[in-house]
PDB file of N, CA and C in Angstrom:
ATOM      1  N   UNK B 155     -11.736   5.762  -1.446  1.00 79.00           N
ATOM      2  CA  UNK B 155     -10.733   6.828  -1.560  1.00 79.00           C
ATOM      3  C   UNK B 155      -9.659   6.437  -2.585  1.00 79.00           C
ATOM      4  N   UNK B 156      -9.289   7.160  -3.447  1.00 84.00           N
ATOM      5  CA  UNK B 156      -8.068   6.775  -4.359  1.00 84.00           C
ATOM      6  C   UNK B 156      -7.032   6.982  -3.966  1.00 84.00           C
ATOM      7  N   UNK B 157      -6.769   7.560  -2.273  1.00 83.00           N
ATOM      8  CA  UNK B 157      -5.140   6.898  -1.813  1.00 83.00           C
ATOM      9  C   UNK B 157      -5.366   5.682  -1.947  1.00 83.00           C
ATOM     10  N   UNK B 158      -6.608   4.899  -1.172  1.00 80.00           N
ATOM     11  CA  UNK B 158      -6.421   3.727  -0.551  1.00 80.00           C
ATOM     12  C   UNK B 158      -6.338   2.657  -1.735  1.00 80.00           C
ATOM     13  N   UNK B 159      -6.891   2.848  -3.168  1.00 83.00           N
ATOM     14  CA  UNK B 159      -6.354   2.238  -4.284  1.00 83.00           C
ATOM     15  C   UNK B 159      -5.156   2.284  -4.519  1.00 83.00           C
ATOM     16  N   UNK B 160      -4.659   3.495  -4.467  1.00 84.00           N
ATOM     17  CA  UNK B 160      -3.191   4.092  -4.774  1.00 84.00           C
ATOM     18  C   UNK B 160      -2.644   2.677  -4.077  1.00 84.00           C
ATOM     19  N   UNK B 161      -2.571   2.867  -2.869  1.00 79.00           N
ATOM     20  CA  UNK B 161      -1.904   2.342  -1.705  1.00 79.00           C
ATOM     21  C   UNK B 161      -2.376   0.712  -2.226  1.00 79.00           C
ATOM     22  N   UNK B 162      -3.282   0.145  -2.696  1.00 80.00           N
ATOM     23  CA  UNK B 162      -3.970  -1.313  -2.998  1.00 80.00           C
ATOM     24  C   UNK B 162      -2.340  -1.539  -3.914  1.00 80.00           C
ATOM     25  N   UNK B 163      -2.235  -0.975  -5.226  1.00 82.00           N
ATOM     26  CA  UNK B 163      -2.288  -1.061  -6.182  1.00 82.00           C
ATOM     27  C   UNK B 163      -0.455  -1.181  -5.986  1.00 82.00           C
ATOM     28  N   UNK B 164       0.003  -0.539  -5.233  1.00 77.00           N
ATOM     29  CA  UNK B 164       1.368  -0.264  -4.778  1.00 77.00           C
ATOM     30  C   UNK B 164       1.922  -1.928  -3.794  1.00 77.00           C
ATOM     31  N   UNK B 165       0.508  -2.099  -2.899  1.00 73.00           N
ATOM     32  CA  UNK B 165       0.780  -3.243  -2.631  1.00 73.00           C
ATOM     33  C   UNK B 165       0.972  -4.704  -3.375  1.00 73.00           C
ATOM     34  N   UNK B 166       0.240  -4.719  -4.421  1.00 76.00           N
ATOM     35  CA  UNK B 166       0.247  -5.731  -5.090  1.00 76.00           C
ATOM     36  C   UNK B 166       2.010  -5.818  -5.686  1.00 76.00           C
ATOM     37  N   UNK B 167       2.280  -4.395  -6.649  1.00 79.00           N
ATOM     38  CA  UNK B 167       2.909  -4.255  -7.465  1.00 79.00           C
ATOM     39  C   UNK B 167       4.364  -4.856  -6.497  1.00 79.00           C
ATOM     40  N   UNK B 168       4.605  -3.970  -5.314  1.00 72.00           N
ATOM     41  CA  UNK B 168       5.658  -4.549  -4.471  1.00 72.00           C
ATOM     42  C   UNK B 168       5.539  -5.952  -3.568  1.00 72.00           C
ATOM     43  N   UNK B 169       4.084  -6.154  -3.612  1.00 69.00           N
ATOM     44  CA  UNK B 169       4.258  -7.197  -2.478  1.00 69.00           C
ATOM     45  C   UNK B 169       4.119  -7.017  -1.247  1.00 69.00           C
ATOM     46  N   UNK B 170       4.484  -6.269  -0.692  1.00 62.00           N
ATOM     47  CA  UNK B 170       4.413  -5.974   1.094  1.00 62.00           C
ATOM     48  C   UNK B 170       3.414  -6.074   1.684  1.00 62.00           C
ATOM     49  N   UNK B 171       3.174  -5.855   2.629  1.00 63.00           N
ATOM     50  CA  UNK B 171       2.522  -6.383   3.821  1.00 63.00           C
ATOM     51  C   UNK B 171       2.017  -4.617   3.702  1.00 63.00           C
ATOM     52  N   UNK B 172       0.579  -4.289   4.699  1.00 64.00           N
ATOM     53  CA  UNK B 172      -0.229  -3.068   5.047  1.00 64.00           C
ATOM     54  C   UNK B 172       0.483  -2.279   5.998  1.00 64.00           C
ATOM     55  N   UNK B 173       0.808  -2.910   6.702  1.00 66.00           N
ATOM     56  CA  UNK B 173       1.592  -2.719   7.970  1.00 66.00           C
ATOM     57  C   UNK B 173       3.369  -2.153   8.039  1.00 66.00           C
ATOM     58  N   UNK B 174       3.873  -2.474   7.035  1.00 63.00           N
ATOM     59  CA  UNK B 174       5.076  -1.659   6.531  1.00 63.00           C
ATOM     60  C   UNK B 174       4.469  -0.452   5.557  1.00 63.00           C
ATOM     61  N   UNK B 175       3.714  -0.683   4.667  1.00 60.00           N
ATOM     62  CA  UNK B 175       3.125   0.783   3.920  1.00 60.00           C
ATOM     63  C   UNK B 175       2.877   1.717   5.118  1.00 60.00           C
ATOM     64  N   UNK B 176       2.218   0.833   5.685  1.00 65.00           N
ATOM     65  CA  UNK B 176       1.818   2.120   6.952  1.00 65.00           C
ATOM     66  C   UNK B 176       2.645   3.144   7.709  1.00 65.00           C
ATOM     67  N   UNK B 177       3.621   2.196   8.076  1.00 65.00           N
ATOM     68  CA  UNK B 177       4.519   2.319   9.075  1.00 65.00           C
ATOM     69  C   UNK B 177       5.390   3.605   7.980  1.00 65.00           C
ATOM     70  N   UNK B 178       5.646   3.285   6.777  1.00 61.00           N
ATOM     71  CA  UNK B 178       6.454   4.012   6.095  1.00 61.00           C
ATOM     72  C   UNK B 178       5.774   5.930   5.658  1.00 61.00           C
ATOM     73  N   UNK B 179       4.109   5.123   5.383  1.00 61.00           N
ATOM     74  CA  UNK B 179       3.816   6.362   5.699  1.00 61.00           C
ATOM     75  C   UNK B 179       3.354   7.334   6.694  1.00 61.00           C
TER      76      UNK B 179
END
C-alpha cells in the first residue's frame, strides 16, 4: 500500500517509533 510507504518513509525522515505514528493517526 503507498500509505504504508508514505508512513515508512515519514518514519525514517522523523525518526519515531510506529506506535506514536499510529497513535497520532
Amino acid at each position: 500500500n503507498i500509505a504504508r510507504r508514505t508512513v515508512a518513509k515519514y518514519r525514517e525522515q522523523l525518526n519515531i517509533p510506529v506506535a506514536r505514528l499510529r497513535k497520532e493517526l
